Amino acid sequence: MGQRASESINVNATPEALFAVVVDFPAYPSWVADLKQVTVLSHDENGAAQDVEFRAAAFGRSSTYTLRYDYSAAPNAISWSQVASDLTTKLDGRYRFEADGAGTKVTYELDVDLMVPLPGFVKNRAASRIMTQALRELKTRAERGA
């Protein structure tokens, strides 16, 4: 069974600016610490990246996974589902962007399950670490003007 989690952060940027940072996949390795390489494999009918392959440092080793992106709620949200992975059986998620005064409340929702069975508290800790780091890195990138 997957581990579902959600975390939010306030960012001094517009929802549109945050969305633009999130969909600039080729730039990820320059601001996401654990990502080593990102390759856009396919685009949708509007030219947006649809299937994106990531190579990341995870649990002390290199991991590769491919996500399929859904832009149907853009620019207020972007969601993804796992297409392939060598470490997880599920890696589905969503960023939601809600204008909040001068900034934006960003909520990261994640549903993840590893191929290797682990106790729930270990999965909780891993999901929390992933989300906290991702939100902090997104905040830093967006607030410095990408």
PDB file of C-alpha atoms in Angstrom:
ATOM      1  CA  MET A   1       0.000   0.000   0.000  1.00  0.00           C
ATOM      2  CA  GLY A   2       1.254   3.491  -0.866  1.00  0.00           C
ATOM      3  CA  GLN A   3       2.228   6.140   1.630  1.00  0.00           C
ATOM      4  CA  ARG A   4       0.184   9.314   1.161  1.00  0.00           C
ATOM      5  CA  ALA A   5       1.368  12.613   2.529  1.00  0.00           C
ATOM      6  CA  SER A   6       0.849  16.320   2.038  1.00  0.00           C
ATOM      7  CA  GLU A   7       2.843  19.388   3.019  1.00  0.00           C
ATOM      8  CA  SER A   8       2.521  23.127   2.316  1.00  0.00           C
ATOM      9  CA  ILE A   9       4.737  26.210   2.281  1.00  0.00           C
ATOM     10  CA  ASN A  10       4.182  29.904   1.549  1.00  0.00           C
ATOM     11  CA  VAL A  11       6.260  31.345  -1.282  1.00  0.00           C
ATOM     12  CA  ASN A  12       6.833  34.960  -2.302  1.00  0.00           C
ATOM     13  CA  ALA A  13       5.898  34.391  -5.953  1.00  0.00           C
ATOM     14  CA  THR A  14       2.753  34.213  -8.068  1.00  0.00           C
ATOM     15  CA  PRO A  15       1.070  30.899  -8.882  1.00  0.00           C
ATOM     16  CA  GLU A  16       2.028  31.458 -12.535  1.00  0.00           C
ATOM     17  CA  ALA A  17       5.707  31.984 -11.663  1.00  0.00           C
ATOM     18  CA  LEU A  18       5.728  28.828  -9.531  1.00  0.00           C
ATOM     19  CA  PHE A  19       4.037  26.826 -12.266  1.00  0.00           C
ATOM     20  CA  ALA A  20       6.673  28.053 -14.749  1.00  0.00           C
ATOM     21  CA  VAL A  21       9.480  26.892 -12.430  1.00  0.00           C
ATOM     22  CA  VAL A  22       7.878  23.466 -11.947  1.00  0.00           C
ATOM     23  CA  VAL A  23       7.418  22.800 -15.677  1.00  0.00           C
ATOM     24  CA  ASP A  24      10.971  23.847 -16.618  1.00  0.00           C
ATOM     25  CA  PHE A  25      12.154  20.250 -16.278  1.00  0.00           C
ATOM     26  CA  PRO A  26      15.558  20.616 -18.014  1.00  0.00           C
ATOM     27  CA  ALA A  27      16.558  23.183 -15.345  1.00  0.00           C
ATOM     28  CA  TYR A  28      15.853  20.847 -12.402  1.00  0.00           C
ATOM     29  CA  PRO A  29      19.421  19.541 -11.956  1.00  0.00           C
ATOM     30  CA  SER A  30      20.599  23.141 -11.395  1.00  0.00           C
ATOM     31  CA  TRP A  31      18.355  23.632  -8.355  1.00  0.00           C
ATOM     32  CA  VAL A  32      17.151  20.207  -7.134  1.00  0.00           C
ATOM     33  CA  ALA A  33      20.010  18.728  -5.102  1.00  0.00           C
ATOM     34  CA  ASP A  34      19.214  15.021  -5.570  1.00  0.00           C
ATOM     35  CA  LEU A  35      18.530  15.160  -9.323  1.00  0.00           C
ATOM     36  CA  LYS A  36      21.443  14.337 -11.579  1.00  0.00           C
ATOM     37  CA  GLN A  37      19.722  14.291 -14.991  1.00  0.00           C
ATOM     38  CA  VAL A  38      16.304  15.068 -16.471  1.00  0.00           C
ATOM     39  CA  THR A  39      15.211  14.057 -19.974  1.00  0.00           C
ATOM     40  CA  VAL A  40      11.910  15.030 -21.584  1.00  0.00           C
ATOM     41  CA  LEU A  41      10.835  11.894 -23.472  1.00  0.00           C
ATOM     42  CA  SER A  42       7.600  13.148 -25.046  1.00  0.00           C
ATOM     43  CA  HIS A  43       5.350  16.183 -25.364  1.00  0.00           C
ATOM     44  CA  ASP A  44       1.574  16.513 -25.370  1.00  0.00           C
ATOM     45  CA  GLU A  45      -0.482  18.050 -28.199  1.00  0.00           C
ATOM     46  CA  ASN A  46       0.191  21.544 -26.766  1.00  0.00           C
ATOM     47  CA  GLY A  47       3.961  21.054 -26.700  1.00  0.00           C
ATOM     48  CA  ALA A  48       4.196  20.620 -22.921  1.00  0.00           C
ATOM     49  CA  ALA A  49       6.486  17.941 -21.497  1.00  0.00           C
ATOM     50  CA  GLN A  50       4.381  14.834 -20.954  1.00  0.00           C
ATOM     51  CA  ASP A  51       6.726  11.956 -20.092  1.00  0.00           C
ATOM     52  CA  VAL A  52       9.840  12.996 -18.203  1.00  0.00           C
ATOM     53  CA  GLU A  53      12.669  10.713 -17.064  1.00  0.00           C
ATOM     54  CA  PHE A  54      14.619  11.578 -13.915  1.00  0.00           C
ATOM     55  CA  ARG A  55      17.897  10.169 -12.616  1.00  0.00           C
ATOM     56  CA  ALA A  56      18.253  10.856  -8.917  1.00  0.00           C
ATOM     57  CA  ALA A  57      20.349   9.972  -5.903  1.00  0.00           C
ATOM     58  CA  ALA A  58      18.021   8.020  -3.614  1.00  0.00           C
ATOM     59  CA  PHE A  59      18.717   5.918  -0.543  1.00  0.00           C
ATOM     60  CA  GLY A  60      22.444   5.929  -1.250  1.00  0.00           C
ATOM     61  CA  ARG A  61      22.156   4.815  -4.861  1.00  0.00           C
ATOM     62  CA  SER A  62      21.178   6.101  -8.273  1.00  0.00           C
ATOM     63  CA  SER A  63      17.546   5.656  -9.255  1.00  0.00           C
ATOM     64  CA  THR A  64      15.726   6.275 -12.528  1.00  0.00           C
ATOM     65  CA  TYR A  65      12.018   6.953 -12.846  1.00  0.00           C
ATOM     66  CA  THR A  66       9.638   8.317 -15.473  1.00  0.00           C
ATOM     67  CA  LEU A  67       6.620  10.475 -14.683  1.00  0.00           C
ATOM     68  CA  ARG A  68       3.673  11.429 -16.901  1.00  0.00           C
ATOM     69  CA  TYR A  69       2.400  14.971 -16.297  1.00  0.00           C
ATOM     70  CA  ASP A  70      -1.197  16.209 -16.371  1.00  0.00           C
ATOM     71  CA  TYR A  71      -1.762  19.911 -17.041  1.00  0.00           C
ATOM     72  CA  SER A  72      -5.581  19.898 -16.909  1.00  0.00           C
ATOM     73  CA  ALA A  73      -5.649  22.169 -13.809  1.00  0.00           C
ATOM     74  CA  ALA A  74      -2.849  24.506 -14.995  1.00  0.00           C
ATOM     75  CA  PRO A  75      -1.687  26.967 -13.796  1.00  0.00           C
ATOM     76  CA  ASN A  76      -3.328  26.274 -10.412  1.00  0.00           C
ATOM     77  CA  ALA A  77      -1.982  22.728 -10.191  1.00  0.00           C
ATOM     78  CA  ILE A  78       0.099  20.127 -11.957  1.00  0.00           C
ATOM     79  CA  SER A  79      -0.109  16.417 -11.260  1.00  0.00           C
ATOM     80  CA  TRP A  80       1.894  13.379 -12.267  1.00  0.00           C
ATOM     81  CA  SER A  81       1.801   9.610 -12.196  1.00  0.00           C
ATOM     82  CA  GLN A  82       4.626   7.128 -12.407  1.00  0.00           C
ATOM     83  CA  VAL A  83       5.161   5.383 -15.736  1.00  0.00           C
ATOM     84  CA  ALA A  84       8.328   3.456 -14.822  1.00  0.00           C
ATOM     85  CA  SER A  85      10.841   3.186 -11.977  1.00  0.00           C
ATOM     86  CA  ASP A  86      13.610   0.980 -10.657  1.00  0.00           C
ATOM     87  CA  LEU A  87      12.898   1.855  -7.002  1.00  0.00           C
ATOM     88  CA  THR A  88       9.191   2.623  -6.563  1.00  0.00           C
ATOM     89  CA  THR A  89       5.974   0.904  -7.588  1.00  0.00           C
ATOM     90  CA  LYS A  90       4.081   4.169  -7.194  1.00  0.00           C
ATOM     91  CA  LEU A  91       5.215   7.789  -7.298  1.00  0.00           C
ATOM     92  CA  ASP A  92       2.142   9.892  -7.967  1.00  0.00           C
ATOM     93  CA  GLY A  93       1.694  13.455  -6.846  1.00  0.00           C
ATOM     94  CA  ARG A  94       0.526  16.979  -7.359  1.00  0.00           C
ATOM     95  CA  TYR A  95       1.565  20.566  -6.711  1.00  0.00           C
ATOM     96  CA  ARG A  96      -1.289  22.990  -5.972  1.00  0.00           C
ATOM     97  CA  PHE A  97      -0.733  26.755  -6.165  1.00  0.00           C
ATOM     98  CA  GLU A  98      -3.163  29.030  -4.283  1.00  0.00           C
ATOM     99  CA  ALA A  99      -2.749  32.816  -4.306  1.00  0.00           C
ATOM    100  CA  ASP A 100      -2.396  33.930  -0.688  1.00  0.00           C
ATOM    101  CA  GLY A 101      -2.049  37.686  -0.271  1.00  0.00           C
ATOM    102  CA  ALA A 102       1.232  38.807  -1.817  1.00  0.00           C
ATOM    103  CA  GLY A 103       2.438  35.247  -2.307  1.00  0.00           C
ATOM    104  CA  THR A 104       1.273  31.709  -2.964  1.00  0.00           C
ATOM    105  CA  LYS A 105       0.523  28.727  -0.782  1.00  0.00           C
ATOM    106  CA  VAL A 106       2.136  25.691  -2.430  1.00  0.00           C
ATOM    107  CA  THR A 107       0.839  22.270  -1.422  1.00  0.00           C
ATOM    108  CA  TYR A 108       2.763  19.147  -2.396  1.00  0.00           C
ATOM    109  CA  GLU A 109       0.775  15.904  -2.311  1.00  0.00           C
ATOM    110  CA  LEU A 110       2.620  12.619  -2.717  1.00  0.00           C
ATOM    111  CA  ASP A 111       1.560   8.973  -2.910  1.00  0.00           C
ATOM    112  CA  VAL A 112       4.632   6.744  -2.940  1.00  0.00           C
ATOM    113  CA  ASP A 113       5.340   3.061  -2.505  1.00  0.00           C
ATOM    114  CA  LEU A 114       8.749   1.426  -2.649  1.00  0.00           C
ATOM    115  CA  MET A 115       9.523  -1.919  -4.285  1.00  0.00           C
ATOM    116  CA  VAL A 116      11.197  -3.030  -1.056  1.00  0.00           C
ATOM    117  CA  PRO A 117       8.761  -3.445   1.842  1.00  0.00           C
ATOM    118  CA  LEU A 118       9.513  -1.058   4.700  1.00  0.00           C
ATOM    119  CA  PRO A 119       7.751  -0.247   7.974  1.00  0.00           C
ATOM    120  CA  GLY A 120       5.207   2.573   7.788  1.00  0.00           C
ATOM    121  CA  PHE A 121       7.239   4.935   9.985  1.00  0.00           C
ATOM    122  CA  VAL A 122      10.225   4.625   7.626  1.00  0.00           C
ATOM    123  CA  LYS A 123       7.999   5.395   4.627  1.00  0.00           C
ATOM    124  CA  ASN A 124       6.497   8.357   6.522  1.00  0.00           C
ATOM    125  CA  ARG A 125       9.946   9.734   7.272  1.00  0.00           C
ATOM    126  CA  ALA A 126      11.082   9.296   3.656  1.00  0.00           C
ATOM    127  CA  ALA A 127       7.945  10.952   2.236  1.00  0.00           C
ATOM    128  CA  SER A 128       8.265  13.851   4.681  1.00  0.00           C
ATOM    129  CA  ARG A 129      11.928  14.360   3.785  1.00  0.00           C
ATOM    130  CA  ILE A 130      11.175  14.310   0.052  1.00  0.00           C
ATOM    131  CA  MET A 131       8.367  16.861   0.372  1.00  0.00           C
ATOM    132  CA  THR A 132      10.163  19.192   2.785  1.00  0.00           C
ATOM    133  CA  GLN A 133      13.278  19.302   0.614  1.00  0.00           C
ATOM    134  CA  ALA A 134      11.290  19.720  -2.618  1.00  0.00           C
ATOM    135  CA  LEU A 135       9.233  22.594  -1.204  1.00  0.00           C
ATOM    136  CA  ARG A 136      12.295  24.387   0.195  1.00  0.00           C
ATOM    137  CA  GLU A 137      14.157  24.065  -3.097  1.00  0.00           C
ATOM    138  CA  LEU A 138      11.117  25.259  -5.067  1.00  0.00           C
ATOM    139  CA  LYS A 139      10.701  28.242  -2.719  1.00  0.00           C
ATOM    140  CA  THR A 140      14.370  29.204  -3.066  1.00  0.00           C
ATOM    141  CA  ARG A 141      14.281  28.898  -6.863  1.00  0.00           C
ATOM    142  CA  ALA A 142      11.017  30.830  -7.299  1.00  0.00           C
ATOM    143  CA  GLU A 143      11.907  33.617  -4.876  1.00  0.00           C
ATOM    144  CA  ARG A 144      15.235  34.319  -6.507  1.00  0.00           C
ATOM    145  CA  GLY A 145      13.427  34.831  -9.799  1.00  0.00           C
ATOM    146  CA  ALA A 146      14.358  31.599 -11.601  1.00  0.00           C
TER     147      ALA A 146
END
